[in-house]
Amino acid sequence: MKKILTILTFFTFILIGCGGSSAEKTAVDFTQKLYTSNTKTVVDMLYLGDEKPSKADMDFVFQKIDSVLEQNKAKAKERGGFKKADVIKKDIDGNTASIRVQTTFKDGSTQADTMDLIKINNKWKIRL
């Protein structure tokens, strides 16, 4: 009986740990993707308003994100590459959050940025 209880407790913790996204995890994932991913992946993490953006608006967003990714990848390359991102400050209030993330590069240098998030349909998105 004790063994079964231990196993059930273990699986409960695993399920809790794998639960929905958190503002902190979203901010860290977004930061990592800004240095290592593609435009569509990054745009999918953005909150672009309640109404569906027009094609022209989406084209503009893709161009801007493309430019940001290019700059970030060049910056990371100059610093030996992206190493990790960590939350250093968080302020979560219901469905909104402000998260400060510190990016660490492989040369040891760091950069801190604050991003605002909004929870839509139980999923955290980056608010521009």
XYZ file of C-alpha atoms in Angstrom:
128
model
C 0.000 0.000 0.000
C 2.809 2.393 0.900
C 4.508 1.669 -2.430
C 1.315 2.449 -4.366
C 0.877 5.718 -2.470
C 4.486 6.681 -3.258
C 3.975 5.943 -6.960
C 0.717 7.936 -7.061
C 2.400 10.880 -5.338
C 5.257 10.746 -7.849
C 2.878 10.803 -10.832
C 0.864 13.627 -9.273
C 4.001 15.789 -9.106
C 4.874 14.925 -12.698
C 1.397 15.910 -13.894
C 1.484 19.167 -11.944
C 4.904 19.995 -13.364
C 3.711 19.359 -16.916
C 0.630 21.532 -16.520
C -0.209 24.588 -18.634
C 2.201 27.293 -19.557
C 3.393 29.832 -17.034
C 4.274 33.450 -17.696
C 7.854 32.758 -16.618
C 8.257 29.760 -18.930
C 6.736 31.682 -21.844
C 9.109 34.621 -21.292
C 12.160 32.333 -21.107
C 11.056 30.352 -24.184
C 10.421 33.569 -26.108
C 13.847 34.938 -25.189
C 15.538 31.733 -26.312
C 13.617 31.743 -29.585
C 14.611 35.368 -30.260
C 18.203 34.148 -30.563
C 17.789 30.669 -32.004
C 14.518 30.217 -33.882
C 12.589 31.288 -36.961
C 10.149 34.116 -37.545
C 6.936 32.071 -37.553
C 7.776 30.449 -34.220
C 8.381 33.856 -32.623
C 5.285 35.480 -34.176
C 3.128 32.608 -32.884
C 4.115 33.616 -29.334
C 2.949 37.225 -29.771
C -0.363 38.758 -28.759
C -1.433 40.761 -31.805
C -4.729 42.094 -30.482
C -8.261 40.800 -30.116
C -9.114 41.205 -33.790
C -7.423 39.195 -36.503
C -4.677 41.343 -38.095
C -4.893 42.133 -41.802
C -2.494 40.517 -44.260
C -0.640 43.841 -44.565
C -0.281 44.030 -40.774
C 0.987 40.446 -40.613
C 3.490 41.125 -43.408
C 4.762 44.114 -41.411
C 5.045 42.040 -38.212
C 6.944 39.286 -40.046
C 9.367 41.842 -41.554
C 10.043 43.429 -38.162
C 10.512 40.098 -36.392
C 12.785 38.915 -39.232
C 14.933 41.994 -38.663
C 15.022 41.492 -34.880
C 15.976 37.823 -35.251
C 18.765 38.696 -37.669
C 20.162 41.305 -35.264
C 19.850 38.993 -32.243
C 21.532 36.074 -34.000
C 24.417 38.370 -35.018
C 24.682 39.674 -31.428
C 24.701 36.126 -30.051
C 27.352 35.071 -32.564
C 29.584 37.999 -31.499
C 29.215 36.803 -27.899
C 29.990 33.167 -28.605
C 26.356 32.108 -28.943
C 23.236 31.975 -26.810
C 23.708 30.034 -23.564
C 20.567 30.440 -21.443
C 17.774 32.708 -20.260
C 16.638 33.061 -16.633
C 13.817 34.954 -14.938
C 15.287 37.534 -12.565
C 12.079 39.380 -11.642
C 8.383 38.705 -12.069
C 5.189 40.596 -11.410
C 2.084 38.556 -12.187
C -1.378 40.017 -11.659
C -4.174 37.751 -12.856
C -4.049 37.628 -16.647
C -1.158 40.060 -17.081
C 2.485 39.793 -16.188
C 5.752 41.673 -16.425
C 8.770 39.381 -16.507
C 12.429 40.439 -16.477
C 14.657 37.884 -18.191
C 18.433 37.807 -18.147
C 20.059 36.336 -21.243
C 23.487 34.792 -20.752
C 25.793 34.333 -23.722
C 28.570 31.765 -24.022
C 31.266 34.421 -23.496
C 29.775 35.128 -20.053
C 28.182 38.464 -20.938
C 24.556 39.087 -20.016
C 21.657 41.242 -21.100
C 18.405 41.833 -19.208
C 15.082 42.689 -20.824
C 11.574 43.128 -19.453
C 8.568 41.873 -21.353
C 4.853 42.218 -20.789
C 2.608 39.202 -21.179
C -1.118 38.603 -21.353
C -3.018 35.382 -20.732
C -5.469 34.611 -23.532
C -7.498 31.372 -23.555
C -5.328 30.009 -20.735
C -2.118 30.580 -22.721
C 0.500 33.281 -22.075
C 1.465 35.502 -25.022
C 4.035 38.270 -25.360
C 2.377 41.673 -25.535
C 4.111 44.209 -27.754
